XYZ file of C-alpha atoms in Angstrom:
659
model
C 0.028 0.010 0.009
C 1.331 3.395 -0.926
C 1.417 5.977 1.873
C 2.022 9.729 1.113
C 3.740 12.272 3.370
C 0.480 14.001 3.899
C -0.624 11.164 6.051
C 2.115 11.888 8.639
C 2.167 14.703 11.234
C 4.458 17.710 10.588
C 6.662 16.784 13.420
C 7.776 13.587 11.716
C 8.508 15.511 8.520
C 10.623 18.010 10.358
C 12.558 15.251 12.093
C 13.172 13.519 8.709
C 14.402 16.804 7.164
C 16.782 17.385 10.144
C 18.234 13.914 9.782
C 18.863 14.368 6.106
C 20.577 17.710 6.853
C 22.834 16.176 9.474
C 23.744 13.426 7.144
C 24.687 15.956 4.516
C 26.835 17.856 6.954
C 28.544 14.662 8.041
C 29.566 13.981 4.523
C 31.446 17.328 4.437
C 33.225 17.027 7.808
C 32.381 15.159 11.060
C 32.221 17.137 14.286
C 35.015 16.194 16.807
C 34.545 15.045 20.387
C 34.974 18.546 21.895
C 37.946 20.281 23.506
C 40.578 18.313 25.341
C 41.374 18.502 28.986
C 44.704 20.294 29.200
C 44.588 21.092 32.884
C 46.887 19.090 35.175
C 45.430 17.400 38.285
C 45.071 19.693 41.324
C 44.924 18.776 45.026
C 41.607 19.814 46.505
C 41.990 18.383 50.069
C 43.943 15.873 52.096
C 43.753 14.021 55.406
C 45.832 15.233 57.208
C 46.591 18.533 55.522
C 50.010 18.686 53.792
C 52.335 20.580 56.202
C 50.462 19.534 59.263
C 52.290 19.368 62.644
C 51.621 17.082 65.548
C 50.105 14.630 63.117
C 50.246 10.940 64.205
C 48.254 9.292 61.455
C 49.610 6.420 59.417
C 46.932 6.581 56.733
C 46.919 9.527 54.338
C 44.296 10.372 51.736
C 45.045 13.002 49.108
C 42.084 14.026 46.949
C 42.225 15.600 43.480
C 39.781 17.481 41.243
C 39.772 14.659 38.667
C 40.599 10.970 38.186
C 44.321 10.336 38.449
C 46.840 7.565 38.142
C 50.419 6.895 39.244
C 53.124 6.189 36.643
C 56.208 4.231 37.672
C 55.424 4.750 41.312
C 58.010 2.127 42.464
C 60.786 4.180 40.753
C 59.596 7.728 41.383
C 57.772 7.812 44.720
C 60.115 8.022 47.751
C 59.131 8.167 51.380
C 61.457 9.769 53.907
C 62.670 8.811 56.475
C 63.165 5.402 54.702
C 60.648 2.733 55.842
C 61.641 -0.731 56.947
C 58.366 -2.124 55.694
C 57.327 -0.873 52.299
C 54.343 1.513 52.514
C 51.320 0.940 50.317
C 50.747 3.813 47.859
C 47.937 3.513 45.359
C 45.666 5.645 43.150
C 41.935 5.085 43.585
C 39.702 7.207 41.515
C 40.278 10.804 42.439
C 42.451 9.951 45.410
C 45.976 8.740 46.273
C 45.999 6.624 49.389
C 49.084 6.020 51.503
C 49.430 3.570 54.378
C 52.602 3.627 56.462
C 53.348 0.396 58.339
C 56.479 1.387 60.408
C 56.021 3.020 63.766
C 56.130 6.820 63.535
C 59.086 8.548 64.986
C 58.590 11.364 67.448
C 59.304 14.973 66.367
C 60.087 13.888 62.844
C 59.122 15.370 59.457
C 57.745 12.800 56.993
C 57.702 13.503 53.225
C 56.205 11.550 50.330
C 57.939 12.754 47.248
C 55.890 11.855 44.173
C 58.210 13.524 41.584
C 56.183 13.682 38.376
C 54.404 10.320 38.969
C 50.933 11.816 39.236
C 49.036 12.346 35.947
C 45.435 12.689 35.066
C 43.652 9.507 34.029
C 42.370 10.504 30.584
C 44.977 12.675 28.893
C 48.042 11.843 30.974
C 48.707 15.459 31.828
C 51.425 15.591 34.535
C 50.702 17.343 37.794
C 54.464 18.290 38.049
C 56.756 17.874 40.994
C 54.710 17.221 44.133
C 55.639 16.486 47.735
C 53.271 15.736 50.603
C 54.680 16.291 54.090
C 53.639 16.291 57.785
C 55.426 16.237 61.132
C 54.830 14.244 64.254
C 56.254 17.101 66.282
C 55.386 20.814 66.727
C 57.455 22.016 63.783
C 58.014 20.874 60.207
C 61.482 20.746 58.607
C 61.686 22.395 55.164
C 65.396 22.394 54.227
C 66.502 20.636 50.961
C 69.790 19.410 49.690
C 70.517 18.293 46.144
C 73.288 17.088 43.850
C 74.351 14.355 41.398
C 75.595 10.765 41.649
C 78.078 9.678 38.963
C 79.681 6.338 38.277
C 83.242 6.782 39.554
C 84.810 4.744 36.713
C 83.250 6.524 33.732
C 81.246 9.499 35.083
C 77.912 8.052 33.798
C 74.923 9.435 35.672
C 73.610 6.759 38.064
C 69.829 6.410 37.874
C 67.659 5.026 40.693
C 70.243 4.979 43.478
C 69.220 6.096 46.988
C 70.977 9.089 48.446
C 70.663 9.795 52.125
C 71.983 11.862 54.980
C 73.785 11.051 58.265
C 74.683 13.564 61.038
C 78.243 14.801 60.444
C 79.121 15.594 64.041
C 78.296 12.227 65.641
C 81.289 10.306 67.017
C 79.775 7.093 65.713
C 79.037 8.462 62.229
C 81.634 6.156 60.552
C 79.684 3.116 61.501
C 76.229 4.459 60.654
C 76.326 3.345 57.010
C 76.505 -0.257 58.096
C 74.202 -0.142 61.100
C 71.538 2.583 60.761
C 69.151 3.682 57.948
C 69.514 7.188 56.539
C 67.851 10.080 58.421
C 66.520 11.465 55.173
C 66.500 9.918 51.659
C 66.013 10.741 47.988
C 66.491 8.890 44.708
C 68.304 9.897 41.529
C 66.590 10.442 38.165
C 67.885 9.700 34.689
C 70.494 12.396 34.904
C 71.770 11.162 38.276
C 70.223 14.143 40.040
C 68.668 13.937 43.433
C 66.868 16.139 45.924
C 66.364 15.359 49.587
C 63.464 17.202 51.216
C 62.235 17.810 54.731
C 65.715 18.225 56.165
C 66.238 19.622 59.602
C 68.802 22.466 59.780
C 72.271 21.055 60.674
C 75.529 19.492 59.480
C 75.432 16.258 57.485
C 77.331 13.922 55.272
C 75.794 12.433 52.097
C 75.929 8.784 51.146
C 74.535 6.826 48.177
C 73.500 3.221 48.177
C 72.188 0.786 45.589
C 70.134 -1.127 48.138
C 69.929 -4.698 46.991
C 68.240 -6.285 50.024
C 65.935 -3.457 51.138
C 67.390 -3.041 54.618
C 68.508 0.633 54.003
C 72.111 -0.025 55.109
C 75.329 -0.995 53.301
C 75.383 -4.676 53.971
C 76.901 -6.483 50.970
C 79.578 -5.974 48.380
C 77.051 -6.362 45.531
C 75.649 -2.915 46.572
C 77.072 0.125 44.744
C 77.905 2.948 47.155
C 79.303 6.422 47.467
C 80.070 8.827 50.308
C 81.127 12.446 50.664
C 84.245 12.926 52.801
C 83.336 16.627 53.340
C 80.536 17.607 55.781
C 78.176 20.373 54.889
C 75.663 22.601 56.678
C 72.256 23.272 55.318
C 71.224 26.889 54.484
C 68.755 28.880 52.515
C 68.216 32.360 50.997
C 65.687 34.178 48.811
C 66.504 33.994 45.093
C 65.062 34.587 41.613
C 64.785 32.176 38.701
C 63.676 32.741 35.138
C 60.327 31.504 34.008
C 59.510 31.506 30.296
C 55.970 32.541 29.176
C 55.182 31.181 25.715
C 52.785 32.662 23.216
C 52.720 29.329 21.489
C 55.016 26.322 20.989
C 57.455 28.382 18.827
C 57.225 31.960 20.238
C 58.187 33.396 23.594
C 55.996 36.035 25.091
C 58.360 37.135 27.867
C 60.740 35.843 30.508
C 59.791 36.664 34.050
C 61.867 36.374 37.157
C 60.093 34.341 39.831
C 61.005 34.564 43.503
C 61.742 31.334 45.391
C 63.657 29.931 48.276
C 67.058 28.550 47.248
C 68.286 25.726 49.442
C 71.966 24.800 49.889
C 74.017 22.763 49.236
C 72.688 22.115 45.709
C 75.839 20.824 44.063
C 76.844 17.649 45.994
C 78.696 15.210 43.751
C 78.981 11.567 44.791
C 81.108 9.014 42.884
C 79.525 5.544 43.192
C 81.451 2.319 42.813
C 81.400 -1.450 43.597
C 84.083 -2.667 45.968
C 86.491 -5.333 44.967
C 85.947 -8.783 46.298
C 82.423 -9.281 45.095
C 80.652 -12.447 46.338
C 82.353 -15.452 44.755
C 80.203 -18.300 43.407
C 80.406 -20.764 40.655
C 77.916 -19.492 38.150
C 77.949 -22.363 35.647
C 80.107 -24.734 33.751
C 80.035 -26.011 30.228
C 81.846 -28.390 27.833
C 81.099 -27.312 24.250
C 83.163 -30.042 22.756
C 85.264 -33.029 23.844
C 88.582 -31.070 24.217
C 87.758 -28.340 26.757
C 85.545 -27.308 29.645
C 84.954 -23.883 30.997
C 83.933 -22.633 34.455
C 82.294 -19.246 34.952
C 82.509 -17.440 38.373
C 80.633 -14.371 39.621
C 83.835 -12.599 40.628
C 87.629 -12.790 39.955
C 89.477 -15.604 41.690
C 92.603 -14.941 43.808
C 93.727 -18.444 43.041
C 92.849 -21.165 40.553
C 90.365 -23.800 41.498
C 91.611 -27.299 42.441
C 90.284 -30.139 40.361
C 90.583 -33.712 41.569
C 89.346 -37.037 40.077
C 89.585 -40.734 41.034
C 90.452 -41.981 37.564
C 92.718 -39.278 36.065
C 95.511 -36.910 37.130
C 94.218 -33.344 36.630
C 97.742 -31.904 36.850
C 98.955 -33.999 33.894
C 95.791 -34.081 31.833
C 94.520 -30.491 32.008
C 96.002 -27.299 30.543
C 94.711 -24.055 32.240
C 93.698 -20.935 30.349
C 92.313 -18.109 32.538
C 90.792 -14.814 31.585
C 92.525 -11.595 32.645
C 90.260 -11.265 35.724
C 90.255 -14.992 36.468
C 86.457 -15.119 36.515
C 86.381 -17.416 33.433
C 88.684 -20.447 33.434
C 89.060 -22.876 30.645
C 90.673 -26.363 31.029
C 91.958 -27.996 27.850
C 91.830 -31.766 28.109
C 95.214 -32.635 26.615
C 94.912 -36.386 27.301
C 93.110 -37.504 24.111
C 91.920 -40.717 25.672
C 90.315 -38.685 28.433
C 88.872 -36.149 25.964
C 87.123 -38.959 24.154
C 85.089 -39.901 27.149
C 81.471 -38.858 27.163
C 81.435 -37.999 30.860
C 84.130 -36.750 33.230
C 83.565 -37.204 36.935
C 85.476 -34.657 39.148
C 85.628 -32.591 42.218
C 86.250 -28.900 41.985
C 87.270 -26.891 45.079
C 87.032 -23.005 44.891
C 86.421 -20.032 47.192
C 82.719 -19.503 47.769
C 81.156 -16.626 49.763
C 78.985 -17.828 52.684
C 76.044 -16.067 54.292
C 78.395 -13.956 56.510
C 80.185 -12.559 53.495
C 83.384 -14.619 53.983
C 84.917 -16.667 51.168
C 85.425 -20.275 52.319
C 86.559 -23.360 50.372
C 83.710 -25.237 48.718
C 83.904 -28.542 46.854
C 81.379 -29.501 44.210
C 81.126 -32.968 42.581
C 80.401 -32.586 38.941
C 79.611 -34.767 35.874
C 80.852 -32.783 32.894
C 79.258 -33.844 29.631
C 80.093 -32.329 26.213
C 77.416 -30.779 24.044
C 78.842 -32.848 21.220
C 80.679 -36.018 22.177
C 83.822 -37.270 20.447
C 81.931 -40.123 18.846
C 79.249 -37.769 17.490
C 81.876 -35.403 16.152
C 83.641 -38.232 14.393
C 80.418 -39.480 13.006
C 79.578 -36.015 11.626
C 82.994 -35.712 10.023
C 82.573 -39.115 8.424
C 79.247 -38.176 7.005
C 80.608 -34.922 5.560
C 83.624 -36.816 4.126
C 81.308 -39.375 2.421
C 79.104 -36.579 1.034
C 82.183 -34.725 -0.204
C 83.537 -37.952 -1.859
C 80.197 -38.563 -3.670
C 80.236 -34.993 -5.002
C 83.849 -35.562 -6.231
C 82.717 -38.779 -7.985
C 79.979 -36.923 -9.769
C 82.414 -34.198 -10.933
C 84.845 -36.886 -12.129
C 82.236 -38.588 -14.251
C 81.122 -35.256 -15.826
C 84.731 -34.226 -16.468
C 85.451 -37.367 -18.646
C 89.101 -37.783 -17.774
C 89.951 -34.079 -17.267
C 89.228 -34.065 -13.576
C 91.918 -33.068 -11.102
C 91.576 -34.876 -7.717
C 91.679 -32.577 -4.668
C 92.405 -33.250 -1.056
C 89.485 -34.338 1.167
C 89.102 -31.486 3.719
C 87.385 -33.852 6.156
C 89.967 -36.680 6.094
C 92.047 -34.924 8.737
C 91.505 -31.987 11.083
C 93.860 -28.990 10.247
C 94.254 -25.761 12.262
C 93.618 -22.497 10.555
C 94.841 -19.519 12.555
C 92.931 -16.274 12.566
C 94.972 -13.191 11.593
C 94.330 -10.137 13.816
C 93.701 -7.238 13.402
C 93.754 -8.138 9.705
C 96.148 -7.973 6.771
C 97.285 -4.379 7.504
C 98.471 -2.497 10.632
C 99.813 0.884 11.636
C 103.656 1.227 11.714
C 103.564 0.896 15.564
C 101.311 -2.214 15.583
C 101.912 -5.974 15.312
C 100.160 -8.893 13.831
C 98.641 -11.671 15.914
C 97.847 -15.284 15.012
C 95.137 -16.931 17.080
C 94.361 -20.656 17.029
C 91.224 -22.560 18.128
C 93.354 -25.060 20.126
C 96.398 -24.649 22.359
C 99.634 -25.151 20.521
C 102.064 -27.761 21.838
C 104.823 -27.138 19.339
C 105.805 -24.283 17.020
C 108.770 -25.031 14.753
C 110.638 -21.758 14.214
C 112.663 -23.320 11.374
C 109.456 -23.548 9.322
C 108.538 -19.832 9.779
C 109.624 -17.034 7.389
C 109.048 -13.300 7.158
C 110.122 -11.256 4.080
C 109.741 -7.717 2.846
C 108.916 -6.884 -0.735
C 111.638 -4.844 -2.506
C 110.761 -4.143 -6.075
C 109.628 -7.556 -7.286
C 111.590 -9.543 -4.856
C 110.814 -10.740 -1.300
C 113.900 -10.458 1.004
C 114.005 -12.153 4.446
C 113.956 -9.855 7.512
C 114.433 -10.722 11.174
C 111.364 -11.207 13.302
C 110.009 -12.767 16.469
C 106.913 -14.900 16.907
C 106.166 -15.010 20.678
C 103.371 -16.859 22.457
C 100.975 -14.926 24.630
C 101.878 -15.886 28.311
C 98.136 -16.019 29.259
C 97.146 -18.527 26.540
C 98.966 -21.027 24.305
C 96.590 -20.252 21.476
C 97.839 -16.738 20.585
C 101.150 -15.729 18.982
C 102.305 -12.161 18.172
C 104.567 -11.376 15.211
C 107.112 -8.651 15.925
C 109.374 -6.893 13.432
C 110.901 -3.509 12.617
C 108.027 -2.530 10.359
C 108.646 -0.025 7.570
C 105.736 2.342 6.951
C 104.091 1.697 3.530
C 105.972 -1.649 3.009
C 104.543 -4.934 1.920
C 105.512 -8.160 3.783
C 104.893 -11.855 3.423
C 104.633 -14.312 6.338
C 105.035 -17.941 5.491
C 104.687 -21.084 7.669
C 105.513 -24.500 6.204
C 103.050 -27.276 6.786
C 103.277 -28.843 10.273
C 104.830 -25.605 11.594
C 102.259 -25.629 14.413
C 100.842 -28.733 16.084
C 98.166 -28.620 18.804
C 98.087 -30.686 21.943
C 95.517 -32.878 20.179
C 97.832 -33.615 17.317
C 96.072 -31.322 14.842
C 98.630 -29.648 12.489
C 98.549 -26.587 10.282
C 98.727 -26.653 6.517
C 101.161 -24.232 4.923
C 100.347 -20.628 5.565
C 101.040 -17.717 3.319
C 99.824 -14.195 4.357
C 100.570 -11.066 2.403
C 100.803 -8.276 5.006
C 100.842 -4.497 4.642
C 102.133 -1.778 6.936
C 100.125 1.345 6.151
C 102.026 4.575 5.194
C 102.372 7.359 7.697
C 100.280 9.775 5.611
C 97.230 7.726 6.360
C 97.340 8.661 10.050
C 97.218 11.679 12.289
C 98.429 12.400 15.823
C 97.006 13.935 18.988
C 99.288 15.668 21.468
C 97.719 16.317 24.940
C 99.200 18.916 27.164
C 97.981 18.801 30.792
C 97.574 22.001 32.811
C 96.436 22.487 36.354
C 96.057 19.410 38.464
C 98.098 20.860 41.254
C 98.949 18.188 43.759
C 98.718 15.324 41.209
C 102.036 13.670 40.617
C 102.929 13.982 36.932
C 103.433 10.233 36.225
C 100.362 9.293 38.256
C 98.176 10.678 35.496
C 97.082 8.161 32.844
C 95.479 9.700 29.750
C 93.246 7.448 27.640
C 92.110 8.056 24.142
C 88.505 6.866 23.536
C 86.425 6.104 20.526
C 82.711 7.103 20.013
C 81.643 4.069 22.077
C 83.644 5.211 25.185
C 86.114 2.377 24.561
C 89.851 2.882 25.110
C 91.753 3.119 21.802
C 95.173 3.892 23.334
C 96.549 5.138 26.717
C 99.694 6.880 27.837
C 101.127 7.609 31.224
C 101.864 11.322 31.364
C 105.464 12.433 31.168
C 106.324 16.075 31.702
C 102.607 16.912 31.708
C 102.058 15.536 28.201
C 100.685 12.425 26.529
C 101.256 11.839 22.777
C 99.250 9.548 20.570
C 100.613 8.592 17.132
C 99.331 6.690 14.091
C 95.636 7.420 14.632
C 93.009 6.902 11.928
C 90.959 9.941 10.936
C 87.790 10.278 13.054
C 86.406 11.656 16.263
C 88.134 10.954 19.580
C 87.522 11.629 23.278
C 89.824 11.961 26.259
C 89.608 10.444 29.755
C 92.169 10.707 32.561
C 92.545 8.808 35.827
C 94.892 9.542 38.718
C 96.773 6.329 39.292
C 97.464 6.716 43.004
C 99.165 3.338 43.546
C 101.015 3.253 40.144
C 99.619 -0.132 39.052
C 98.571 1.203 35.638
C 94.856 0.529 36.058
C 91.923 2.256 37.634
C 91.155 1.039 41.144
C 87.872 1.125 42.932
C 87.224 2.277 46.508
C 86.761 0.561 49.877
C 84.426 1.925 52.487
C 85.821 0.215 55.568
C 89.328 1.510 54.620
C 87.841 4.959 53.896
C 89.460 4.769 50.469
C 87.740 6.635 47.665
C 87.953 5.289 44.087
C 90.700 6.753 41.933
C 89.585 10.007 40.316
C 88.424 10.086 36.732
C 88.102 13.075 34.399
C 86.763 13.611 30.860
C 87.638 16.225 28.314
C 84.233 17.856 27.608
C 84.371 18.024 23.787
C 85.182 15.558 21.066
C 88.569 15.939 19.241
C 88.160 15.631 15.433
C 91.255 14.337 13.642
C 92.084 14.195 9.922
C 94.661 12.026 8.289
C 98.079 13.767 7.806
C 97.201 16.321 10.535
C 98.407 16.740 14.096
C 96.218 18.159 16.905
C 97.605 19.984 19.935
C 95.148 19.935 22.848
C 95.589 21.621 26.171
C 93.539 20.201 29.078
C 92.965 21.623 32.574
C 91.073 18.536 33.790
C 90.052 20.057 37.121
C 88.820 23.281 35.663
C 85.096 22.476 35.333
C 82.789 20.418 37.574
C 82.559 16.699 37.040
C 78.905 16.943 36.213
C 79.762 18.985 33.144
C 82.668 16.884 31.886
C 81.464 13.777 30.027
C 80.376 14.650 26.473
C 76.743 13.911 25.742
C 77.604 11.932 22.582
C 79.320 9.173 24.606
C 77.003 9.295 27.668
C 74.956 6.123 27.616
C 72.547 7.001 30.507
C 70.187 9.494 28.948
C 67.884 11.900 30.870
C 64.348 10.806 31.519
C 61.822 11.966 29.017
C 60.186 15.077 30.397
C 56.467 15.042 30.655
C 54.530 18.005 29.339
C 50.973 18.929 28.664
C 50.269 18.500 24.980
C 48.725 21.473 23.165
C 46.056 19.281 21.710
C 43.364 22.018 21.683
C 45.618 24.141 19.453
C 46.137 21.144 17.216
C 42.397 20.569 17.206
C 41.664 24.234 16.289
C 44.217 24.206 13.459
C 42.770 21.001 12.039
C 39.237 22.442 12.149
C 40.475 25.528 10.265
C 41.987 23.394 7.548
C 38.786 21.406 7.261
C 36.778 24.628 7.119
C 38.892 25.928 4.292
C 38.414 22.725 2.325
C 34.662 23.179 2.596
């Protein structure tokens, strides 16, 4: 049945027309969801009030004007004084609720520093730095101290380490770090910066602690620590700081000076370190193949482990190869009959740290099994040999009598040394040959080095010396001529491993690069009064903060030759004990780690150029020394309120122009 519009009331016709109109508008541009919330959360009340005195409550409720959440609360929120039992801090709707479980101390200021952890629930707008405080006594302490924690070895900012205060004038202050929690505490951010609030006026010393066990005291060597040998006194004064007022994201309206209370000290620098003698434990052991087994320890060993067995003599059957720090120790099984066994039963005795922190002898009984047994390895070689022989037979049939038989590479195991650093070196370098197995015999009569003169190779004197730390590495020494070509030759059977595996003949064409492919950097040290000249070790670094070369200063200078073109950095450490390496500190001995300094800018170097660089390494604060380009610990990403309404308005203007 046909029904006309005249049969419907006018209201339905009007509604239909409105719907059609809205649909037409929608096709041109949909309306958005309204303006964004760009206001940060705001505290409207709290129980008790922030700044209250004579407050004895252990439950705190902070209410906001909108729904909020806490971001990274475990990292950013810090309660001071430090709590033995972790407080419960949670966001619930428009509130943050805090429950303290420790007994409250009398006449003490409590602070809950949220940092920038509080954001609104919908848009993530940060509230900004916020601290809640109250006092159990009649007054509230408002002093603050601040500074930076740096890694003592490389001046990297240390993130997330606790920094606390102890009284400076106490006669028992030296033992506090091991027996009593901090009076006040803060935590460092991504730049290593800390601020400790709610401090009572007085004299203090600052300490830092990477608290591994949560007991708020320095109790184990696995905890990084730092302490300031100089006491300080808190103070404050009125001051002004600039505050930028922006017209928009790109234009400044004005810079106004805002009054505030400036608290001191604000430039404490603590150098954190791990003590030597970390807890010693056997981490794991492995036997990748039949001929060796490796033991991994959590810390360097003062002495080698003792290995005993009922059915073999470890002293005769095992060849030891230890890493430089003796935390990785490899035993080569030189008795081939023993190496062919699938399982080795043995006892290993080594220093192991007990629950009191003392290293005592421990003996473990182990069954050491290779990932690939000797029988499996031989089986795989036989299979590959057969497959290779079948392929050779196919080639012979296709060649029809013109085939040249080659040697089966799987019939016997040969050693192939690795040439380091490669086929060319700087004039002050040397070549190194590294084998996969320890070498039992090197026949010098089968070794030859010659220099190319015109079209001839003429013999030259040389030395090929084994590395004292391992029998797998040999260094080739000679009076290298810049720009010259050399040839190193080793006859077959020149090297034979402990397992009877020989080398084939070796021929390497070597090159010493010409001097005009290099540059030099000459460092002149100034300042440093009180530092003995030869105690200063200058290190040249690459863009990865790795040492390229180092020189002990002589007459306040360190010269680096034969450097490739590129960008370099400088580090210096004061070698107090003259052992040629950086040494860490020790708290009980009150020994600070050796001082480290960085030159604050990169040093660009071009080939065929020399750079003279003067360096007063104590002229600027440590916090401003390490170049940003080689600083691995970056600053935390700063939270800010996005100008989403401005973006929305601009988008709507663009859509309006299109219509």
